[in-house]
Coordinates of C-alpha atoms and ligand atoms in Angstrom, one line a residue:
X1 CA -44.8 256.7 -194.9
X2 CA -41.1 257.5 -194.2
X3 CA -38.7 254.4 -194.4
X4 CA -38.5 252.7 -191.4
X5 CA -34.8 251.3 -190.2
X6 CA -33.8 247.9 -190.1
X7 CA -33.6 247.8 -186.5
X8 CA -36.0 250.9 -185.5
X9 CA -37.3 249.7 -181.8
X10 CA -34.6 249.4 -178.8
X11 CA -35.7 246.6 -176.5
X12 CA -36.1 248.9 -173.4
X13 CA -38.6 250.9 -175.9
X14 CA -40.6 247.4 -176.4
X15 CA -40.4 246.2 -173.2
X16 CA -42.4 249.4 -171.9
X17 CA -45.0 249.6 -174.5
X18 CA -45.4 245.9 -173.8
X19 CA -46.5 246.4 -170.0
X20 CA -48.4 249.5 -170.4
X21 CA -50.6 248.1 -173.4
X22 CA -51.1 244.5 -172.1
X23 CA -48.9 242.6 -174.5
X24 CA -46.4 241.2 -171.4
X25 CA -46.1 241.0 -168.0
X26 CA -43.6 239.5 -165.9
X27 CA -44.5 236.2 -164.1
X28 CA -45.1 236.5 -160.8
X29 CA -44.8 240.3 -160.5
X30 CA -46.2 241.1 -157.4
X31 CA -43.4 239.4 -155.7
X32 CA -40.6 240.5 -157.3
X33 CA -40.8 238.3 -160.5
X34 CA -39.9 234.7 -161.6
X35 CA -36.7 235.1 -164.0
X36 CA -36.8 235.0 -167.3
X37 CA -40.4 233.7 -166.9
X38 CA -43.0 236.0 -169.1
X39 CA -47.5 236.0 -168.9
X40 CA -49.2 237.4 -172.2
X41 CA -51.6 240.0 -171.3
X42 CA -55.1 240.5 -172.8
X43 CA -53.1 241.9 -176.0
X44 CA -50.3 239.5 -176.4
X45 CA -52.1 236.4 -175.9
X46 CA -54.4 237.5 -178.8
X47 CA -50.9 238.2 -181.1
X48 CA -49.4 234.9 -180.1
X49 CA -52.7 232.8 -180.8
X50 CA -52.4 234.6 -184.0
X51 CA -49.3 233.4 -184.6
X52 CA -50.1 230.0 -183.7
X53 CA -53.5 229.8 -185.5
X54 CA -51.7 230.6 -189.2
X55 CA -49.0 229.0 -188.5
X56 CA -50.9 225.3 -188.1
X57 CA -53.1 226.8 -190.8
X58 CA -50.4 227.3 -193.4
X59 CA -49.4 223.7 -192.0
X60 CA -51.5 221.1 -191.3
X61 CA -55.2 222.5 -192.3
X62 CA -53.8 223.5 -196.0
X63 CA -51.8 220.8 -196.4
X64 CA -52.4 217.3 -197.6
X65 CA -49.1 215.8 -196.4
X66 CA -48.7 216.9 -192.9
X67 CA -51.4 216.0 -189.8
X68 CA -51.4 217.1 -186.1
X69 CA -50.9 215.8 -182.7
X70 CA -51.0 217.4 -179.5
X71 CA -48.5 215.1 -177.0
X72 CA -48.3 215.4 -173.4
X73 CA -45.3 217.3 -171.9
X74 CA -44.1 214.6 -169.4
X75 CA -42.9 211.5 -171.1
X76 CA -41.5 208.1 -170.4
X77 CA -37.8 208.9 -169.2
X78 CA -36.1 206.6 -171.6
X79 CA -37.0 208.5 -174.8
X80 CA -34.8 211.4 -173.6
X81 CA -31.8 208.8 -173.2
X82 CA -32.6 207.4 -176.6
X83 CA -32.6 210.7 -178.2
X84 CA -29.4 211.9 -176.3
X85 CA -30.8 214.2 -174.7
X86 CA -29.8 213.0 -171.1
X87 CA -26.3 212.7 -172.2
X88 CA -25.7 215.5 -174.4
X89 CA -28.5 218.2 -174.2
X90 CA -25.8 220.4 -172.1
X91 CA -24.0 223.7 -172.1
X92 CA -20.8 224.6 -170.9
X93 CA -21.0 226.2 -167.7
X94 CA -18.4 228.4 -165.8
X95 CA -18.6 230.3 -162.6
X96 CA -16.5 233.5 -161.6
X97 CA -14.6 233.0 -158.2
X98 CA -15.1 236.2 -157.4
X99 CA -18.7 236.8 -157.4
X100 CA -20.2 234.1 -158.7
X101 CA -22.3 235.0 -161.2
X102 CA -23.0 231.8 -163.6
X103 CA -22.5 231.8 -167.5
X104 CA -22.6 229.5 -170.8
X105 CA -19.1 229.4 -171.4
X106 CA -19.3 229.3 -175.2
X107 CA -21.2 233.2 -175.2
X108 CA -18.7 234.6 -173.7
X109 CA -16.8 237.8 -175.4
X110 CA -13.6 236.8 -173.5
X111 CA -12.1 235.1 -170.3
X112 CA -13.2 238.2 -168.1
X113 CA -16.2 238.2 -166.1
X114 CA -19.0 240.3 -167.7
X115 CA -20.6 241.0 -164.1
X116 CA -17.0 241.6 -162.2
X117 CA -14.3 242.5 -164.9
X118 CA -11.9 239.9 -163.0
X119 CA -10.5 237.2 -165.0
X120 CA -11.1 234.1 -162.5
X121 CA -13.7 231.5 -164.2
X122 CA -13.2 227.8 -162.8
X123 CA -13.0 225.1 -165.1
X124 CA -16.3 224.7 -167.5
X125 CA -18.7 221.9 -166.8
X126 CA -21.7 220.1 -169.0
X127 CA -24.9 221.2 -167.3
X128 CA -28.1 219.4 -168.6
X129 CA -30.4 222.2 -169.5
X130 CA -33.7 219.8 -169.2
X131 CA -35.7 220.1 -165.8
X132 CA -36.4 217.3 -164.1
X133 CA -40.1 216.5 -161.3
X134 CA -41.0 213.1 -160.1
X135 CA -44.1 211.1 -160.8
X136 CA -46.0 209.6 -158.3
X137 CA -46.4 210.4 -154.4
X138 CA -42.2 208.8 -153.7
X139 CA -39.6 211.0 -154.9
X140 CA -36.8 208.3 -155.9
X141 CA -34.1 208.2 -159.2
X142 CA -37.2 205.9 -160.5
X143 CA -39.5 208.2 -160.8
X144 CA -37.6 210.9 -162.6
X145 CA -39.3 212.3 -165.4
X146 CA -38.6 215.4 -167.4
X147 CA -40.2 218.5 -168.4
X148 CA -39.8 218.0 -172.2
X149 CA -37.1 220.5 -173.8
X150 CA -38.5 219.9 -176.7
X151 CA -42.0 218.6 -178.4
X152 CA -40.4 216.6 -181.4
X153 CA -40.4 213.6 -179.9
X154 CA -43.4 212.8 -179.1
X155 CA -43.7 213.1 -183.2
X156 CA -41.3 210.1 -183.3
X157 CA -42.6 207.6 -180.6
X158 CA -46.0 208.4 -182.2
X159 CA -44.3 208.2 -186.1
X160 CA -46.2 204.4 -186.3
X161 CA -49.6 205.3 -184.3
X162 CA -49.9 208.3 -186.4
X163 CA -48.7 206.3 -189.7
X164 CA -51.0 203.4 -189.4
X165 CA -54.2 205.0 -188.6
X166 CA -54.0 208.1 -191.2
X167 CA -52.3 205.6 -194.1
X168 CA -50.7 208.5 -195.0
X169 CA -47.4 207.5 -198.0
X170 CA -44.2 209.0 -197.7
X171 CA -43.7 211.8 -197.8
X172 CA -45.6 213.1 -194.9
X173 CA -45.3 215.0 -191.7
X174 CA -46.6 215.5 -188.6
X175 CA -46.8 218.7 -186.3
X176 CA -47.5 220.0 -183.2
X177 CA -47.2 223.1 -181.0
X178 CA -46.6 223.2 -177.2
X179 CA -44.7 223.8 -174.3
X180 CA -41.2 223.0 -174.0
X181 CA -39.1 224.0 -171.0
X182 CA -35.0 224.6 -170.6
X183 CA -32.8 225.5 -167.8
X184 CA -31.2 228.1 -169.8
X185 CA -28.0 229.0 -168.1
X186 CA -28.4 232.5 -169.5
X187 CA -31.6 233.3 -170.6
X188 CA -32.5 237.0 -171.9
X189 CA -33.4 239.8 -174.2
X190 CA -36.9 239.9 -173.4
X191 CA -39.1 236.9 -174.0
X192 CA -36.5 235.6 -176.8
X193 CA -34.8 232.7 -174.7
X194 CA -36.7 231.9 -171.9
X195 CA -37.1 228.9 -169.3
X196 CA -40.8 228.1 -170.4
X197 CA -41.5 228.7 -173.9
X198 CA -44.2 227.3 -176.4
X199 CA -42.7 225.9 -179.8
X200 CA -44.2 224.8 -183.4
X201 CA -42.3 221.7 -184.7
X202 CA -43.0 219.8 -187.4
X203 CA -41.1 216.3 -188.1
X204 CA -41.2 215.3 -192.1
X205 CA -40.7 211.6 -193.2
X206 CA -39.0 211.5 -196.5
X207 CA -37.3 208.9 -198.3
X208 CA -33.6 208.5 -198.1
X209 CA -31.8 210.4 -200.8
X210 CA -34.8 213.1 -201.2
X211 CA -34.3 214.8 -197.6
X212 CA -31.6 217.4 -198.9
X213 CA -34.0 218.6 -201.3
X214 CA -37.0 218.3 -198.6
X215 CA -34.3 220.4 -196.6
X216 CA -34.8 223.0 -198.7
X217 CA -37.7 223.0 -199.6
X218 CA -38.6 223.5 -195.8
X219 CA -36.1 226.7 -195.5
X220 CA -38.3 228.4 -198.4
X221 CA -41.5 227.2 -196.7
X222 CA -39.9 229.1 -193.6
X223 CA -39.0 232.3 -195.0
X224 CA -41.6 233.0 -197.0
X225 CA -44.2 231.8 -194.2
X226 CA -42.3 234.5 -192.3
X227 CA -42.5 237.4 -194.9
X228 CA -46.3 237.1 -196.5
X229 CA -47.4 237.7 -193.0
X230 CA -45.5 240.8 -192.8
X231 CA -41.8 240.5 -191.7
X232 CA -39.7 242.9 -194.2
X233 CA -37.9 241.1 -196.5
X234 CA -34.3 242.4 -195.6
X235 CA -35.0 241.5 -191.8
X236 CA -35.2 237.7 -192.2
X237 CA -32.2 235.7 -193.4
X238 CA -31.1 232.2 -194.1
X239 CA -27.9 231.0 -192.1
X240 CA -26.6 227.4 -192.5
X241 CA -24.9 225.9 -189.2
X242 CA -21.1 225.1 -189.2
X243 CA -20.2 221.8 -188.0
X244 CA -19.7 223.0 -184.2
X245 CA -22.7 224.8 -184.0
X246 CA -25.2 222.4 -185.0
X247 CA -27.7 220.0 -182.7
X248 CA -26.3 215.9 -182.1
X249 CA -29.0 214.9 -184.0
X250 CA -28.4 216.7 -187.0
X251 CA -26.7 216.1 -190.4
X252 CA -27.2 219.5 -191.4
X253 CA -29.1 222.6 -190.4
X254 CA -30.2 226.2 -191.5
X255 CA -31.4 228.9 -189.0
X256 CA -33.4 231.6 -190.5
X257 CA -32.9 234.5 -188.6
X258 CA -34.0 237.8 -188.0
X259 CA -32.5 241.3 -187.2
X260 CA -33.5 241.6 -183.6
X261 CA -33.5 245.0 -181.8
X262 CA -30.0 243.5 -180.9
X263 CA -29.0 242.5 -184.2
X264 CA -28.9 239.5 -186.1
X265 CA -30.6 236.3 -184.0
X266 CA -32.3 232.4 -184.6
X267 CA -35.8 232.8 -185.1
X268 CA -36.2 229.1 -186.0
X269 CA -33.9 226.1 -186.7
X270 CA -34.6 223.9 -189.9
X271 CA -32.7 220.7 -189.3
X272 CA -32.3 217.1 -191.5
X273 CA -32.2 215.0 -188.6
X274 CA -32.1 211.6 -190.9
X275 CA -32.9 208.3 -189.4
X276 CA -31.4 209.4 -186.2
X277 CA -34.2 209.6 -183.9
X278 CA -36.8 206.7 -185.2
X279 CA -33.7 204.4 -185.1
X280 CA -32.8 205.5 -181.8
X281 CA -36.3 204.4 -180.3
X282 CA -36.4 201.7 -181.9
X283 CA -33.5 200.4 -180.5
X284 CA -34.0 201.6 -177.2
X285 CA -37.6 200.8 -177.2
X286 CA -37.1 197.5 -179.4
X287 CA -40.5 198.5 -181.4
X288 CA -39.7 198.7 -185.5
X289 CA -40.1 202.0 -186.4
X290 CA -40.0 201.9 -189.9
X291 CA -42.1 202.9 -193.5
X292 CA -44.0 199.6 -195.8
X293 CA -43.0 200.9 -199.5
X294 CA -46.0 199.2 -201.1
X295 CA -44.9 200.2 -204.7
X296 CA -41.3 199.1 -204.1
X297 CA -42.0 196.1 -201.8
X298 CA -39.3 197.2 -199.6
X299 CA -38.9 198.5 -195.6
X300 CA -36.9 201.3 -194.7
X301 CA -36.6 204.1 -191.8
X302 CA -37.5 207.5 -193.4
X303 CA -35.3 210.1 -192.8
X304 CA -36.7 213.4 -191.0
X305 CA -36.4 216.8 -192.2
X306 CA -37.4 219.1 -189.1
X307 CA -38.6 223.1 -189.0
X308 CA -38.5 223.6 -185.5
X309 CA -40.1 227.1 -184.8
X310 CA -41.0 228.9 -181.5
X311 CA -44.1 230.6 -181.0
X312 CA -42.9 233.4 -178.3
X313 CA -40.3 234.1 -180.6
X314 CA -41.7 234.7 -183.3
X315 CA -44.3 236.7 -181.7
X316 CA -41.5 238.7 -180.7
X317 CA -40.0 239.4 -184.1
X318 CA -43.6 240.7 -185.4
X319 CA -43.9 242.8 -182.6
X320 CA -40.6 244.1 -183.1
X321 CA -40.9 244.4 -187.3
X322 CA -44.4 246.0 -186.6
X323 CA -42.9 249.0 -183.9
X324 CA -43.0 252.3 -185.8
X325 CA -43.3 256.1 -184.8
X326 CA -43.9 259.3 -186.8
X327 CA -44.8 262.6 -186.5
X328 CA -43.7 265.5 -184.0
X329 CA -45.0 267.3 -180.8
X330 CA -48.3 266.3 -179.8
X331 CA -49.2 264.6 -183.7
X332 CA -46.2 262.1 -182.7
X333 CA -47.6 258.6 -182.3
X334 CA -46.4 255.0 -181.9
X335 CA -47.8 252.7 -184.7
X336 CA -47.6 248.9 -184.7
X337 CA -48.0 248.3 -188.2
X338 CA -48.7 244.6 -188.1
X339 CA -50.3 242.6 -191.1
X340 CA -54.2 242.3 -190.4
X341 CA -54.1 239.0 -190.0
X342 CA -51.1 239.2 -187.0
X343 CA -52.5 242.2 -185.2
X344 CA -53.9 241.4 -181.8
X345 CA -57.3 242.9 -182.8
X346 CA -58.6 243.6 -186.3
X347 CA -61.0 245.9 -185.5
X348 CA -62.1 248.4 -182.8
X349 CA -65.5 249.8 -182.5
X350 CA -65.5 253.2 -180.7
X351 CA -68.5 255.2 -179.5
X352 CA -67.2 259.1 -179.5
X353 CA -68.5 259.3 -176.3
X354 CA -70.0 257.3 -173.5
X355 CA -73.2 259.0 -174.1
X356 CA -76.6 257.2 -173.7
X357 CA -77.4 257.4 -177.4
X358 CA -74.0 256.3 -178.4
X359 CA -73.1 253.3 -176.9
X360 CA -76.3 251.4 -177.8
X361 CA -75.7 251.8 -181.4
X362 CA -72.1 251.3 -180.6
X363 CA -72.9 248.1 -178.9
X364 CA -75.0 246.9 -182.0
X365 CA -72.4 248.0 -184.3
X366 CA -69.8 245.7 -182.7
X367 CA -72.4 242.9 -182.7
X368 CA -72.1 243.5 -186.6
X369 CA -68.6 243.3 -186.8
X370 CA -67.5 240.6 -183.7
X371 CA -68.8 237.9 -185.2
X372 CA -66.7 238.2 -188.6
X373 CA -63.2 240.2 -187.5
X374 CA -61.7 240.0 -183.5
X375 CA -62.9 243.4 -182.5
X376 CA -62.4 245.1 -179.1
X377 CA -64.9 247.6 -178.0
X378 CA -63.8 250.7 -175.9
X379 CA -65.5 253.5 -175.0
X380 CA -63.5 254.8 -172.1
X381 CA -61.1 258.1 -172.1
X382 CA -61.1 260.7 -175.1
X383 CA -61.6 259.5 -178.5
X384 CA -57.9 260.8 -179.7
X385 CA -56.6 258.6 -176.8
X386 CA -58.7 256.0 -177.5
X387 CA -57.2 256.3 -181.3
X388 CA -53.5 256.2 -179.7
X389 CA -54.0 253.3 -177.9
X390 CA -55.8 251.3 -180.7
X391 CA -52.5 252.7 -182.6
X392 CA -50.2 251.0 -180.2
X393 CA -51.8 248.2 -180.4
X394 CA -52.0 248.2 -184.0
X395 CA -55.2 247.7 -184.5
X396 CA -55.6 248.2 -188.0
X397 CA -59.5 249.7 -188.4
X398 CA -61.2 251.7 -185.8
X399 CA -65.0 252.3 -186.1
X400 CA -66.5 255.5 -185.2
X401 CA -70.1 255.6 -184.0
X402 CA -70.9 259.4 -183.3
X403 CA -74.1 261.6 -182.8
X404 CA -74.6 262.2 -186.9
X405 CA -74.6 257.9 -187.1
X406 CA -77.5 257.4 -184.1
X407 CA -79.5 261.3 -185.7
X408 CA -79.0 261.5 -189.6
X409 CA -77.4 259.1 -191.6
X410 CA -77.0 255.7 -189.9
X411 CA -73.5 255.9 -191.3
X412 CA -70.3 255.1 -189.7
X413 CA -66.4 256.4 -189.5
X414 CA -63.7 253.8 -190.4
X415 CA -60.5 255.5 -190.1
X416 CA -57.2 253.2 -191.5
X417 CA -54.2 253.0 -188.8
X418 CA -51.2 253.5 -191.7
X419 CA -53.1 256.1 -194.3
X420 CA -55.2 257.7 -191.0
X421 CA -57.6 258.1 -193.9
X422 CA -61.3 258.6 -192.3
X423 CA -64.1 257.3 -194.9
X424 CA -68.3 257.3 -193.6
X425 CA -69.8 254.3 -194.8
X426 CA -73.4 253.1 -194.0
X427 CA -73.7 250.4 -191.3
X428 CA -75.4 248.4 -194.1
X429 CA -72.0 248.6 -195.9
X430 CA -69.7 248.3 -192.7
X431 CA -68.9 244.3 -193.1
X432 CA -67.8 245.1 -196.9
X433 CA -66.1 248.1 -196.6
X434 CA -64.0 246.4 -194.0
X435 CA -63.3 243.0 -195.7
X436 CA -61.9 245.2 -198.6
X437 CA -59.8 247.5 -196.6
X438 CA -58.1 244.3 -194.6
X439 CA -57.5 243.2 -197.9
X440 CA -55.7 246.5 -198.9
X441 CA -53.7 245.7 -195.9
X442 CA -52.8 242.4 -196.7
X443 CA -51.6 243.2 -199.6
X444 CA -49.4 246.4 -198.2
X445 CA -48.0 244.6 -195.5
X446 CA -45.8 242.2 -198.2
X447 CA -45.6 244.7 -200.8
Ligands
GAP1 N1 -36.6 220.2 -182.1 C1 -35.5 221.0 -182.4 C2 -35.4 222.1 -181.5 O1 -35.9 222.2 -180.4 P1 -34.1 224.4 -181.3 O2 -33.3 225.2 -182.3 O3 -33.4 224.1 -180.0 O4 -34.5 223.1 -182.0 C3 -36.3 225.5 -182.0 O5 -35.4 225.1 -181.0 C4 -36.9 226.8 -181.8 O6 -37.6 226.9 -180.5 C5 -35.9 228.0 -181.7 O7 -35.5 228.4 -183.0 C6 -36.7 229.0 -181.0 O8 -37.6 229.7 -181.8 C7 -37.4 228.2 -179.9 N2 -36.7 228.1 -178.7 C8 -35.7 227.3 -178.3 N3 -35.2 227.5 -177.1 C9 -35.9 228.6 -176.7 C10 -35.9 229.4 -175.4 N4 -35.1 229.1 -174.4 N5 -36.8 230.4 -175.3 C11 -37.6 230.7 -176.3 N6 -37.7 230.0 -177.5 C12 -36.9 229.0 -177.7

């Protein structure tokens, strides 16, 4: 396989393969499109469950230390002024006198207007990025609540429900993935900063004094999370945050990021957020939030160490890391060479034809395989386009039922996406032969 380069898709590349093989759509198409607003197709939302699924795999299932919670996305208003986020969840916002156009004041190459050329920005002023809806039938400044921007929180105002009923001991952490929603002033590249976005944030109580260590131990969690499921190693980087750059909450913090088809870019933010936030509800809320140290005999508030990741993103880097093309003429194709536990579908199951003998045995093929691997069957169009499209997907096994398998020898075709190798195994032997080429797979795609 010839070396791929580090940044080998363009976005305009993705974006197209996206729409035509059902990964993304724009929301609200049919009337012109919501902004900056993206639907998973049939395709994507199997890649981003992916994502999601190992990710609260690798942390909460497998770990003893860290439990779940799934928190609502409305909350009571006052824990978004005790976590500053009413106050200082805002971006500097200018707006060019001659046409308008709206932009966050601190991306900007220079004082010219990227839309216009002409240099005639107003002055800059804090806009609050969080959305806000009303509860209840009266629409009054009482009634404000917020779309969360983010879904820590509800990990802190929970940090004594969830403490008391698991008796878990310091250190411990608690996790969640969800929905989070900003008012980005200038959201773009894709689905990589959006208005409504899903993240995976996990909050972990530490003692005092161990939380820089926790800090990093959280960064390595992160990057090698990232790489044994596939992302190449010189694509994902660690980049700590200068002072001006990091959140309000945060003492210090560590982006790992990812070459992008745009270049270098956050994939995920790793922040010690120390006693900020629990001391900030509990004085807003006047409800102790603090730890019992039953050996020590003492109370304290734990510090938090944070790896706040997002799910579309992410999905986004592996679809990007996974784009590949070889070949020439008509033996060019477009691979996604995903790890086999990332890729949308694991399996395909392919009749050579819709012919009446075929697809039975087809059919009871993929009720072999279904159960055990997520498998797609499709019989329609030629089997070499069938074979493109299960490559564009990257899908990495397709299963080839043809007339030989229903007449002679009860024997099937596996052919590998990467090697394009084509092996017959029995159907006896089709749930083996599988399970050990996956495996292969694994083990190629962090080689
Ligand atoms: N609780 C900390 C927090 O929310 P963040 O760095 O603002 O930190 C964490 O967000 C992650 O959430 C980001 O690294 C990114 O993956 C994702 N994220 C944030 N804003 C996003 C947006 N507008 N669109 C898509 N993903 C976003």
């Amino acid at each position: 396989m010839a070396a791929r380069t580090l940044n080998n898709v363009d976005l305009e590349t993705l974006v197209s393969l996206s729409k035509r093989r059902g990964f993304i759509f724009q929301s609200s198409e049919i009337y012109g499109g919501l902004g900056s607003v993206w639907d998973y197709g049939p395709v994507g939302v199997e890649l981003k469950r992916n994502v999601k699924d190992l990710w609260w795999k690798a942390m909460v299932r497998d770990r003893d230390d860290i439990v779940g919670i799934d928190g609502a996305i409305l909350m009571h208003p006052d824990v978004w002024v005790a976590s500053g986020h009413v106050e200082s969840f805002t971006d500097p916002l200018v707006e060019c006198g001659n046409c308008n156009h709206r932009y966050r004041e601190d991306k900007l190459e220079d004082d010219s207007c990227p839309n216009c050329g002409e240099k005639a920005f107003g002055p800059a002023r804090q806009f609050n990025l969080m959305f806000e809806t009303h509860a209840g039938a009266v629409q009054t400044e009482e009634n404000v609540v917020y779309l969360r921007p983010e879904t820590a929180q509800a990990m802190f105002v929970n940090f004594d429900n969830v403490q008391t009923t698991t008796r878990k001991k310091i250190p411990f952490g608690i996790a969640q993935q969800g929905k989070s929603f900003r008012n980005e002033i200038t959201p773009g590249n894709f689905f990589f900063r959006t208005r409504e976005f899903e993240q995976m944030e996990m909050e972990f109580f530490c003692e005092p004094g161990t939380d820089d260590d926790w800090f990093r131990f959280w960064i390595d969690f992160s990057l090698n999370w990232y790489k044994g499921l596939g992302l190449r190693a010189d694509k994902v980087r660690e980049r700590s945050l200068g002072n001006d750059e990091r959140p309000h909450y945060a003492k210090a913090s560590t982006d790992v990021e990812f070459m992008f088809p745009w270049g270098w870019d956050e994939l995920e933010t790793i922040s010690n957020r120390t006693d900020h936030d629990l001391n900030a509800h509990a004085a807003k809320s006047g409800k102790k939030l603090e730890y019992f140290d039953q050996e020590k005999n003492e109370h304290y508030v734990p510090y938090v160490v944070e790896p706040a990741m997002g799910a579309d993103r992410s999905s986004l880097a592996f679809l990007a890391d996974a784009y590949d093309e070889e070949g020439e003429g008509k033996e060019q194709r477009v691979v996604l060479r995903f790890h086999p536990d990332v890729a949308p579908f694991q399996v395909a199951v392919l009749p050579l034809s819709r012919n009446e003998k075929l697809v039975p045995k087809a059919r009871e093929v993929y009720d072999i395989v279904r159960p055990l691997f997520n498998t797609q069957y499709d019989d329609a169009q030629s089997i070499g386009r069938r074979y493109r499209r299960q490559d564009e997907i990257g899908t990495p096994l397709c299963v080839t039922v043809d007339f030989e398998t229903v007449e002679s020898d009860d024997a099937v075709t596996i052919r590998n996406r990467d090697s394009m190798e084509q092996v017959r195994v029995p159907v006896s032997g089709l749930v083996a032969a599988i399970s050990d080429q996956v495996a292969q797979m694994r083990k190629d795609a962090v080689g």
